[in-house]
PDB file of C-alpha atoms and ligand atoms in Angstrom:
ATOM      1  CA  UNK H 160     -82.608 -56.284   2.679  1.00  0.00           C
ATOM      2  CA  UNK H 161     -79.347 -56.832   5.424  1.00  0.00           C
ATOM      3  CA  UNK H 162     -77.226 -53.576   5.015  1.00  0.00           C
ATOM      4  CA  UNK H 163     -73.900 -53.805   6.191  1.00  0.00           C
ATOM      5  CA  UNK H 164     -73.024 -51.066   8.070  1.00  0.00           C
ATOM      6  CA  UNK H 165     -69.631 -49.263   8.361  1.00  0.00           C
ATOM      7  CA  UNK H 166     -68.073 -46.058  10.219  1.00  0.00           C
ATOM      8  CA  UNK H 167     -65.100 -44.628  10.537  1.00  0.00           C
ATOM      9  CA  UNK H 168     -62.615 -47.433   8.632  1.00  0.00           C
ATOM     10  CA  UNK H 169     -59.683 -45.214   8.573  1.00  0.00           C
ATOM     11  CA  UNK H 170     -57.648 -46.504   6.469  1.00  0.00           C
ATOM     12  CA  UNK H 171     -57.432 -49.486   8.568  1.00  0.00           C
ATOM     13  CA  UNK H 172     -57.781 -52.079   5.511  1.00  0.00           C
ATOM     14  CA  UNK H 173     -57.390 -54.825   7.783  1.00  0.00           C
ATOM     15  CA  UNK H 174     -60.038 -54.408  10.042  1.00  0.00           C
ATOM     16  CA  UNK H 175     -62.123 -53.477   6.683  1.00  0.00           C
ATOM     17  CA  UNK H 176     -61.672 -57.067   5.670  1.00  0.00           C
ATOM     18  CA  UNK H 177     -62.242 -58.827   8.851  1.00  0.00           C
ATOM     19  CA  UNK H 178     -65.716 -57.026   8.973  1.00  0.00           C
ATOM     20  CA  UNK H 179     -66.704 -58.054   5.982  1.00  0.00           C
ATOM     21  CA  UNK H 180     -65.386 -61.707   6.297  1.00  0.00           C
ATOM     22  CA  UNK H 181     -67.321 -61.376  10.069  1.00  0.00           C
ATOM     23  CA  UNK H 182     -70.665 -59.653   8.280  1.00  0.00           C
ATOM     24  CA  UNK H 183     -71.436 -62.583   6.196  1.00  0.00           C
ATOM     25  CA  UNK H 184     -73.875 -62.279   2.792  1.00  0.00           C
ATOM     26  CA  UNK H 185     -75.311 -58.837   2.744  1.00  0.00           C
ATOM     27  CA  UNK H 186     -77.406 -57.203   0.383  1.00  0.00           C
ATOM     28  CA  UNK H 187     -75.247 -53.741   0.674  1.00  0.00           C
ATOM     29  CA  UNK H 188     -72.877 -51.665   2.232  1.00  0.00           C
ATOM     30  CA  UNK H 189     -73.465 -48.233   3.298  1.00  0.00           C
ATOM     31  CA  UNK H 190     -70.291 -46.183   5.011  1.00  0.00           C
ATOM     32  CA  UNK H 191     -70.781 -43.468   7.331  1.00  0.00           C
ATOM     33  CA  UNK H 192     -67.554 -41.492   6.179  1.00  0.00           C
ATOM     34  CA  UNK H 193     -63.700 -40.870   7.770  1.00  0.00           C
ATOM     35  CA  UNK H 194     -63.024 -43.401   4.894  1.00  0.00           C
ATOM     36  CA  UNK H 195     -59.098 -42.365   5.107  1.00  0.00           C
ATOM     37  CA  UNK H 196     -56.867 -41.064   8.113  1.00  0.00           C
ATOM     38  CA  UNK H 197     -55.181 -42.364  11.178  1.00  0.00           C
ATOM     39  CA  UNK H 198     -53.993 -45.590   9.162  1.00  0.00           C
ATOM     40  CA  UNK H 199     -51.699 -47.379   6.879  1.00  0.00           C
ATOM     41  CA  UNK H 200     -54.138 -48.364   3.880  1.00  0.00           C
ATOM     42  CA  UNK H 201     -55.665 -45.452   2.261  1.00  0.00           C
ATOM     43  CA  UNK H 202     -56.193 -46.298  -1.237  1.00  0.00           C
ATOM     44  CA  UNK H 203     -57.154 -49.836  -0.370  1.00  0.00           C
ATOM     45  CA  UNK H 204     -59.669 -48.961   1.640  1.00  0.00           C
ATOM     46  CA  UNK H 205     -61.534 -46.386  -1.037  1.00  0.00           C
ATOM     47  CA  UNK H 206     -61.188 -48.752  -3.824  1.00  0.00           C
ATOM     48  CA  UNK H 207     -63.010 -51.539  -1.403  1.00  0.00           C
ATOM     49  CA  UNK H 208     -65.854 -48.653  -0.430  1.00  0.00           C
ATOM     50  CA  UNK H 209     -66.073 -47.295  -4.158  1.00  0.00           C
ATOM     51  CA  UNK H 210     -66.881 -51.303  -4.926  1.00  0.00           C
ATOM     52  CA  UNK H 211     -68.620 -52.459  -2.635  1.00  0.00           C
ATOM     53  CA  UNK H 212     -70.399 -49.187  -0.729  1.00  0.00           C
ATOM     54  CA  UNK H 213     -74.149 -48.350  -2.252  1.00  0.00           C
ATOM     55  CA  UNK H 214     -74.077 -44.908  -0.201  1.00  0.00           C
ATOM     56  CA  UNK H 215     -71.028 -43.073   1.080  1.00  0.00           C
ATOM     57  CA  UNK H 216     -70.765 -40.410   3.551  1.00  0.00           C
ATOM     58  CA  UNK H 217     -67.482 -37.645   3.683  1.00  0.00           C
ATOM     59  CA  UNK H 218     -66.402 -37.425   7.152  1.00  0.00           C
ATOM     60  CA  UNK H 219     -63.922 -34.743   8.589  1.00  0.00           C
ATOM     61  CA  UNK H 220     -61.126 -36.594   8.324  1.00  0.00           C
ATOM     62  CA  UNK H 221     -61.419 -37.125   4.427  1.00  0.00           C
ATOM     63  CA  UNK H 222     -61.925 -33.512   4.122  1.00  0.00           C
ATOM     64  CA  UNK H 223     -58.906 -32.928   6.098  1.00  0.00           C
ATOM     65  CA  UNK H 224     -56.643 -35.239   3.985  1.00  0.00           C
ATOM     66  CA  UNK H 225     -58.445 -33.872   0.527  1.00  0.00           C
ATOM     67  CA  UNK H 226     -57.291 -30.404   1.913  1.00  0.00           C
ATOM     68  CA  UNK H 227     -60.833 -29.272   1.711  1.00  0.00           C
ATOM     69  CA  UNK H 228     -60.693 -28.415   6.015  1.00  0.00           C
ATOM     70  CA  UNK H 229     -57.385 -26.846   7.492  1.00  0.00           C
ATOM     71  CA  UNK H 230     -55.363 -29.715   8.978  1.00  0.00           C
ATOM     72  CA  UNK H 231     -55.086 -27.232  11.869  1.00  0.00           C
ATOM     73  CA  UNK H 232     -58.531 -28.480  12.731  1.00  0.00           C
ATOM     74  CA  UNK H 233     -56.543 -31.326  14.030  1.00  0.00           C
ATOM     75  CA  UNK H 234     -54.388 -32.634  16.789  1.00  0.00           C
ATOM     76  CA  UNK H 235     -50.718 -33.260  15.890  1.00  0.00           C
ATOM     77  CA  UNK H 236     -50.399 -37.019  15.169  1.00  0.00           C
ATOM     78  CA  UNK H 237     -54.219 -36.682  13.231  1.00  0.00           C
ATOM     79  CA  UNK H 238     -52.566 -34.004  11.179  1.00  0.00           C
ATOM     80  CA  UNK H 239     -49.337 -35.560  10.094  1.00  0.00           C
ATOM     81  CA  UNK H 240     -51.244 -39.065   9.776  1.00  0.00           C
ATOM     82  CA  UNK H 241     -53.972 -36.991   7.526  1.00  0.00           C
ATOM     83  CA  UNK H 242     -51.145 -35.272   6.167  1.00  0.00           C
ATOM     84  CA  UNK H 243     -49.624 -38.624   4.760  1.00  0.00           C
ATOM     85  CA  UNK H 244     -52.899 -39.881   3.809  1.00  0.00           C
ATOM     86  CA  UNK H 245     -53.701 -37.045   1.647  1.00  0.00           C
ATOM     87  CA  UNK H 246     -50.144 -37.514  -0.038  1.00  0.00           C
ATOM     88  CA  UNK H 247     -50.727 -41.632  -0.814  1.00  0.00           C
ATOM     89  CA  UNK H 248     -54.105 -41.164  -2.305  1.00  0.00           C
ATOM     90  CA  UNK H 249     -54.755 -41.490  -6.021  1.00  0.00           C
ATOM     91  CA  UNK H 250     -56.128 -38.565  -7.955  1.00  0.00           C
ATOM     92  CA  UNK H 251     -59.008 -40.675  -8.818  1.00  0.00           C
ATOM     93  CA  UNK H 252     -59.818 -41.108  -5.092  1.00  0.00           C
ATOM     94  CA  UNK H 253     -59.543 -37.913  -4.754  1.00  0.00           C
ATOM     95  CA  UNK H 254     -62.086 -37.213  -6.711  1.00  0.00           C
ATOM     96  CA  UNK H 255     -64.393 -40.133  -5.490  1.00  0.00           C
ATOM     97  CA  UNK H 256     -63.898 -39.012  -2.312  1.00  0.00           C
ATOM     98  CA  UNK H 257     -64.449 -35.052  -2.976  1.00  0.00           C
ATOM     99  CA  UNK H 258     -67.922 -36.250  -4.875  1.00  0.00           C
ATOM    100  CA  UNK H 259     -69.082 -36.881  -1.550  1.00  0.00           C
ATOM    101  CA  UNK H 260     -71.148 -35.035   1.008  1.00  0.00           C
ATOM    102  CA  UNK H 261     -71.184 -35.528   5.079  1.00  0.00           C
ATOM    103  CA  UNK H 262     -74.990 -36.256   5.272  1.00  0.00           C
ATOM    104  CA  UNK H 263     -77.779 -38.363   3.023  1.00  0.00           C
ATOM    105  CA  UNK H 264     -81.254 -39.924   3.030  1.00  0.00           C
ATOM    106  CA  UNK H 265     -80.911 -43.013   1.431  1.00  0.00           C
ATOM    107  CA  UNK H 266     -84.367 -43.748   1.717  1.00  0.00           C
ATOM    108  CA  UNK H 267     -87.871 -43.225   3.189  1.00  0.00           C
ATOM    109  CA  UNK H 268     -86.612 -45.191   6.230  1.00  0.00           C
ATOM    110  CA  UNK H 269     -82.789 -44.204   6.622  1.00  0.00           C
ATOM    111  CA  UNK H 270     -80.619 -41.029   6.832  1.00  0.00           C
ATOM    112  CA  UNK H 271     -76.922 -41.201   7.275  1.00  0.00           C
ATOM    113  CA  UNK H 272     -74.413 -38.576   8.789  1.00  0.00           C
ATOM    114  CA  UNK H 273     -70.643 -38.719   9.622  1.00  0.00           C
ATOM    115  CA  UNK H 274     -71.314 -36.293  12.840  1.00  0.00           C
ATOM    116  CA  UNK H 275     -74.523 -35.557  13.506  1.00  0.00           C
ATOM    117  CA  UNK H 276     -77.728 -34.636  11.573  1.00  0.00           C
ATOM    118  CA  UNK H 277     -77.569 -31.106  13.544  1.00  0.00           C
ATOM    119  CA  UNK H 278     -73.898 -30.815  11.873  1.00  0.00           C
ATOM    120  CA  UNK H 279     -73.079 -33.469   9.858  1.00  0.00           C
ATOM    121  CA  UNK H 280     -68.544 -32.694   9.825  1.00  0.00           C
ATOM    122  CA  UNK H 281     -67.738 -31.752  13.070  1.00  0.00           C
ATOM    123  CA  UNK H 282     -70.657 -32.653  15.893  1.00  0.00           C
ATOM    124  CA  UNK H 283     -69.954 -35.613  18.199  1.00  0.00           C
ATOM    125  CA  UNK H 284     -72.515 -37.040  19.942  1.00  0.00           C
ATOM    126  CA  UNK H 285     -71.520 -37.973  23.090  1.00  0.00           C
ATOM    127  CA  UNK H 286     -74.672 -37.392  25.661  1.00  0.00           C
ATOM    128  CA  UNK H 287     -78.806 -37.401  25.039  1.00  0.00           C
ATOM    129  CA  UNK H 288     -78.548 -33.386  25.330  1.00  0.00           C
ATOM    130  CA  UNK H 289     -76.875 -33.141  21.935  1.00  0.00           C
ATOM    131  CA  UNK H 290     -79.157 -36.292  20.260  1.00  0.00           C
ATOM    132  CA  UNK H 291     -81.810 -34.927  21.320  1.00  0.00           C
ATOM    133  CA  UNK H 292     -81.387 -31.307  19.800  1.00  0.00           C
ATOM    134  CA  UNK H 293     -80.481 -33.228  16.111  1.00  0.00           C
ATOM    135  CA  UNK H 294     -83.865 -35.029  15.623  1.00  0.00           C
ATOM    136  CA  UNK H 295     -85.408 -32.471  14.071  1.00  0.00           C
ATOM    137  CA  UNK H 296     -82.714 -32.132  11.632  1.00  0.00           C
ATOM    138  CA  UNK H 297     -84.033 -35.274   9.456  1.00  0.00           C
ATOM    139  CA  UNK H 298     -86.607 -36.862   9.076  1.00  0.00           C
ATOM    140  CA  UNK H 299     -87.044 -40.562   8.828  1.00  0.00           C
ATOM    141  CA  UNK H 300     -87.090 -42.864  11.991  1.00  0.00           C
ATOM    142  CA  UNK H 301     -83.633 -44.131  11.727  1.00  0.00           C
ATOM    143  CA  UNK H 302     -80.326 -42.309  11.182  1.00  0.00           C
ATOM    144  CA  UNK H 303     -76.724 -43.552  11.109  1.00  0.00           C
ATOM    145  CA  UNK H 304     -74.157 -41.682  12.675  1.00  0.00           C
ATOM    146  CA  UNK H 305     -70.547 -42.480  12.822  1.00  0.00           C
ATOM    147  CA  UNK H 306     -67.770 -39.718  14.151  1.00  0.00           C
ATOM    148  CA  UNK H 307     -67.409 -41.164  17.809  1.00  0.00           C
ATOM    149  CA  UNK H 308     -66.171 -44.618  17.540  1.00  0.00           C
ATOM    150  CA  UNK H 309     -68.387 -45.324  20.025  1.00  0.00           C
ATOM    151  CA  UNK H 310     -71.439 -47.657  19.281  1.00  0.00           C
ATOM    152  CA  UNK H 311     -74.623 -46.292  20.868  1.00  0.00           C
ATOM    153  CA  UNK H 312     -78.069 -46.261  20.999  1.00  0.00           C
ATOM    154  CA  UNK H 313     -80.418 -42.464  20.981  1.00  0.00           C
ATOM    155  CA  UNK H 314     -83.842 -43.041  21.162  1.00  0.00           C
ATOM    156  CA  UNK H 315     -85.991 -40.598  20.686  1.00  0.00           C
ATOM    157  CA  UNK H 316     -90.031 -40.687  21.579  1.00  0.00           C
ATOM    158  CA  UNK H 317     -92.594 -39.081  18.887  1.00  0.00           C
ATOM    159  CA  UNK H 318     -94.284 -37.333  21.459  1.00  0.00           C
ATOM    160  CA  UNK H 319     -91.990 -34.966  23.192  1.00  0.00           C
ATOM    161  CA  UNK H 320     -88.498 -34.157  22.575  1.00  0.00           C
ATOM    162  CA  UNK H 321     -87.011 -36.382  24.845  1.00  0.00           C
ATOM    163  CA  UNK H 322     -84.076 -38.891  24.392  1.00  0.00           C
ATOM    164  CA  UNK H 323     -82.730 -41.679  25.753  1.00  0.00           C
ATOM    165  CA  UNK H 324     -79.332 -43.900  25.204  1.00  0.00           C
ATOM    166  CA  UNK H 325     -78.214 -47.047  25.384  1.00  0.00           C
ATOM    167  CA  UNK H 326     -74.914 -48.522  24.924  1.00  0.00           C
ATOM    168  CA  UNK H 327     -75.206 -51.922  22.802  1.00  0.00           C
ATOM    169  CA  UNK H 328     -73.237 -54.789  23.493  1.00  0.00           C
ATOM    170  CA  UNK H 329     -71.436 -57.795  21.119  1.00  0.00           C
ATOM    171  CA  UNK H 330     -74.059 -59.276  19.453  1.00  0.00           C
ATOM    172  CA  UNK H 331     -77.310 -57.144  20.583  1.00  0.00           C
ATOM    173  CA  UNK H 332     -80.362 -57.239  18.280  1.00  0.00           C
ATOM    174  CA  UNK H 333     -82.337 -53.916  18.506  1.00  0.00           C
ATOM    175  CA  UNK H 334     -85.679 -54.449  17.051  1.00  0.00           C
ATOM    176  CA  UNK H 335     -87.166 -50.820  15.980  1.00  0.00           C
ATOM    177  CA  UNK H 336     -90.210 -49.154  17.093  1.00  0.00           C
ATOM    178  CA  UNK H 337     -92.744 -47.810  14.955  1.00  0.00           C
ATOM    179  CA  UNK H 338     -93.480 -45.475  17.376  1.00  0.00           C
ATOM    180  CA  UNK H 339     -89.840 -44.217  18.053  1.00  0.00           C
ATOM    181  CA  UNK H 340     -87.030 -42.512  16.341  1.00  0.00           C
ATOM    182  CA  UNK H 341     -83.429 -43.580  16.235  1.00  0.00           C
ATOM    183  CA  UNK H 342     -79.568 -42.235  15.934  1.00  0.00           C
ATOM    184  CA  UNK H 343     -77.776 -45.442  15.968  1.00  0.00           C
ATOM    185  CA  UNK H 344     -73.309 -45.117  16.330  1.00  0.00           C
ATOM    186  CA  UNK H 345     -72.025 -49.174  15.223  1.00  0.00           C
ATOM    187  CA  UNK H 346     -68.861 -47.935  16.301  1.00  0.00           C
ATOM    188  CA  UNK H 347     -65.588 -47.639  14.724  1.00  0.00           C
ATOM    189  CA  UNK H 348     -63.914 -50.053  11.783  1.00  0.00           C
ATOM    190  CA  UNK H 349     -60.733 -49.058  11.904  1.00  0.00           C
ATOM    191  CA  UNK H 350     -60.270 -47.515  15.384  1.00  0.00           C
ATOM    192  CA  UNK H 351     -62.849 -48.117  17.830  1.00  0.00           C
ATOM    193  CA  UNK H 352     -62.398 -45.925  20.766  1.00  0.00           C
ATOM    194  CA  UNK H 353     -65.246 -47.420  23.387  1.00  0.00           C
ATOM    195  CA  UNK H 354     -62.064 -49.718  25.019  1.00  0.00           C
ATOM    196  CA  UNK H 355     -62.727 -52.817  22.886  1.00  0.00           C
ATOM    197  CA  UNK H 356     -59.722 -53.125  20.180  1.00  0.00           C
ATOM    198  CA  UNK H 357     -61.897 -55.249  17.928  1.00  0.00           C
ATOM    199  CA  UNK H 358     -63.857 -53.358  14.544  1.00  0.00           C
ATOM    200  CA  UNK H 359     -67.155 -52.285  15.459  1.00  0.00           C
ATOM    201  CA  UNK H 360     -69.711 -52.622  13.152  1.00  0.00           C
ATOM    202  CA  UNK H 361     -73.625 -53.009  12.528  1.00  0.00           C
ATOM    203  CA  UNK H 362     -76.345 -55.305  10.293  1.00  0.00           C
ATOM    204  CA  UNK H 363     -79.507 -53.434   9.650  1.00  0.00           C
ATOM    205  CA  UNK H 364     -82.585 -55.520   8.619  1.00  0.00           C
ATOM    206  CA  UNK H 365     -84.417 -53.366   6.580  1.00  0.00           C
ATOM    207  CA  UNK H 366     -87.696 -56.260   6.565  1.00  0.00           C
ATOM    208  CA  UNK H 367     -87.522 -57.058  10.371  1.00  0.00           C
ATOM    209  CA  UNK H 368     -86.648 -53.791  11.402  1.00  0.00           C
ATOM    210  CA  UNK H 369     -83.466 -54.842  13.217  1.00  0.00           C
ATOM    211  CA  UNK H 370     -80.143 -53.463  13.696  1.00  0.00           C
ATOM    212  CA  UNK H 371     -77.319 -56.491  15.135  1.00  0.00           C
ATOM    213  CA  UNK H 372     -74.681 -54.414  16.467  1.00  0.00           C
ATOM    214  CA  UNK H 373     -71.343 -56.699  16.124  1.00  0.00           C
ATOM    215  CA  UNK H 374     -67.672 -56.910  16.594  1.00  0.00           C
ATOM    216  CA  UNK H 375     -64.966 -58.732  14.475  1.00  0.00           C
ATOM    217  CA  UNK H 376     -61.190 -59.842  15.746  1.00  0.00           C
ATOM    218  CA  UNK H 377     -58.944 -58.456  13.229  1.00  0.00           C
ATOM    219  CA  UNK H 378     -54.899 -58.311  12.759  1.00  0.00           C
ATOM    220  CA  UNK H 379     -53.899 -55.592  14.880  1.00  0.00           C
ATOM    221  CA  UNK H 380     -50.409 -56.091  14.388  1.00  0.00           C
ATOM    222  CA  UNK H 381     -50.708 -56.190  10.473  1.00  0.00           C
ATOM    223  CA  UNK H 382     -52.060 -52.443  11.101  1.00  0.00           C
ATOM    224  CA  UNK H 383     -49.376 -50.949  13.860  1.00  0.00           C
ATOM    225  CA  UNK H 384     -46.399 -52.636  11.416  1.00  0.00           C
ATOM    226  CA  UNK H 385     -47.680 -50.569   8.064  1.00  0.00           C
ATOM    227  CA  UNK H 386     -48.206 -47.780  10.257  1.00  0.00           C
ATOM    228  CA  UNK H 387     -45.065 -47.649  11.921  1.00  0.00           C
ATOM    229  CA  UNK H 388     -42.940 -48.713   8.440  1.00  0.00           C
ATOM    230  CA  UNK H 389     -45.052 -45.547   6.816  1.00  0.00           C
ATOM    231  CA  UNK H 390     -43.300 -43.594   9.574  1.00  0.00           C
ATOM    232  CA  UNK H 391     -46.977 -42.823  11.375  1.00  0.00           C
ATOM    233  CA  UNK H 392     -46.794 -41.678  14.685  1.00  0.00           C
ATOM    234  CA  UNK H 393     -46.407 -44.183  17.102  1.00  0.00           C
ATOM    235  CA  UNK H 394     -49.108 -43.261  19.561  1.00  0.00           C
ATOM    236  CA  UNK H 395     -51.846 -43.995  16.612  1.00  0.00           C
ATOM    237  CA  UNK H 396     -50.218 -47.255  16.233  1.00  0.00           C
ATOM    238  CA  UNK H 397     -50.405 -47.739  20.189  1.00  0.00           C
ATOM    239  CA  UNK H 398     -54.077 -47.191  20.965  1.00  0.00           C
ATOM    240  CA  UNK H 399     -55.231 -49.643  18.507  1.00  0.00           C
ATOM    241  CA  UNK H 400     -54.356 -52.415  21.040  1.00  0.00           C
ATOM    242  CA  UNK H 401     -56.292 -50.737  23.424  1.00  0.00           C
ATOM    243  CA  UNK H 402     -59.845 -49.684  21.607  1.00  0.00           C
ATOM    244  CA  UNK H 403     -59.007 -46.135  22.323  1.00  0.00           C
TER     245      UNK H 403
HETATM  246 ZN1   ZN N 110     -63.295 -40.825  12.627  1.00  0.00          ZN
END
């Protein structure tokens, strides 16, 4: 089974579509939440996840435009860009996207959480000190983490609680260990923030035990122009060109 697999999309329904155009046949989709926020395409890009997504994380910025989390959680362009957001969607993505939670098992082999498995909303993980403290929060050898928009690599040995990353490149294949545990990042759809302006994403091979991480060109400009004509803030629109 190939699982397509998507983080932080953000509205950014371009990107959305040149990731799935880049992916190729999958078998499914899972989404690791922050569906909506920061971008121009809201609705478009939960009616696309509602279709196409098998298992669907909330992240904080969904709960932020649902109203669920104070928007003063957030920094001022986030809050009037998840402000705006919250307006454009449909009451019937509302509700898909209030259904969700921030954290699942999909299966014996696979958790998924927006943040972290230690805190699934609000937790980044940025260094090995804070991956290594969420492994014994689940408990199957992978998990898929999104929040960062920065693809990486925790690996964690059975043994002893220590951890290890690694930051994948374009096209590396990680093969999985039996022996090991992993919190995999693909990086960000719809604003990647590791300075590479193309949408992150990652291929998990359920048989082979492989994870592809990838990147796919998109229209950049298509984005900043909605954004800016929906009177977004300009710096949101900005940083796209830059992967940050
Ligand atoms: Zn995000």
């Amino acid at each position: 089974m190939a699982v397509l697999i998507l983080g932080d999309i953000h509205a950014n329904f371009s990107a959305l579509e040149a990731v799935f155009d880049a992916a190729g046949p999958v078998d499914a989709v899972w989404c690791l939440g922050d569906t909506v926020g920061y971008g121009p395409q809201p609705n478009e890009c939960v009616r696309w996840v509602r279709e196409h997504s098998a298992a669907t994380l909330v992240g904080n910025h969904d709960l932020g435009c649902l109203g669920t989390i104070s928007l003063s959680n957030f920094n001022r362009e986030a809050r009037i860009a998840n402000e705006w957001n919250g307006e454009q969607l449909t009451p019937e993505h509302r509700e898909f996207l209030t259904s969700l939670t921030p954290m699942a098992q999909v299966n014996d082999e696979v958790t998924l959480a927006h943040g972290s498995p230690r805190d699934p909303v609000w937790e980044y993980l940025l260094d090995t000190e804070a991956a290594a403290a969420s492994f014994g929060h689940f408990t199957t050898p992978l998990c898929f983490v999104g929040h960062t928009h920065q693809p990486v690599i925790y690996t964690g040995a059975e043994e002893d609680g220590e951890c290890s990353a690694t930051i994948p490149t374009d096209q590396l294949v990680l093969k999985l260990q039996s022996n090991k545990r992993y919190i995999i990042n693909p990086g960000g759809v719809g604003q990647p923030r590791d300075g590479d302006a193309r949408a992150a994403f990652a291929l998990y091979d359920a048989e082979n035990r492989t994870v592809t991480f990838r990147r796919a060109a998109y229209n950049i400009r298509r984005t900043q122009t909605l954004m800016l004509d929906n009177g977004l803030p300009e710096i949101l629109a900005a940083r796209l060109s830059f992967g940050l």
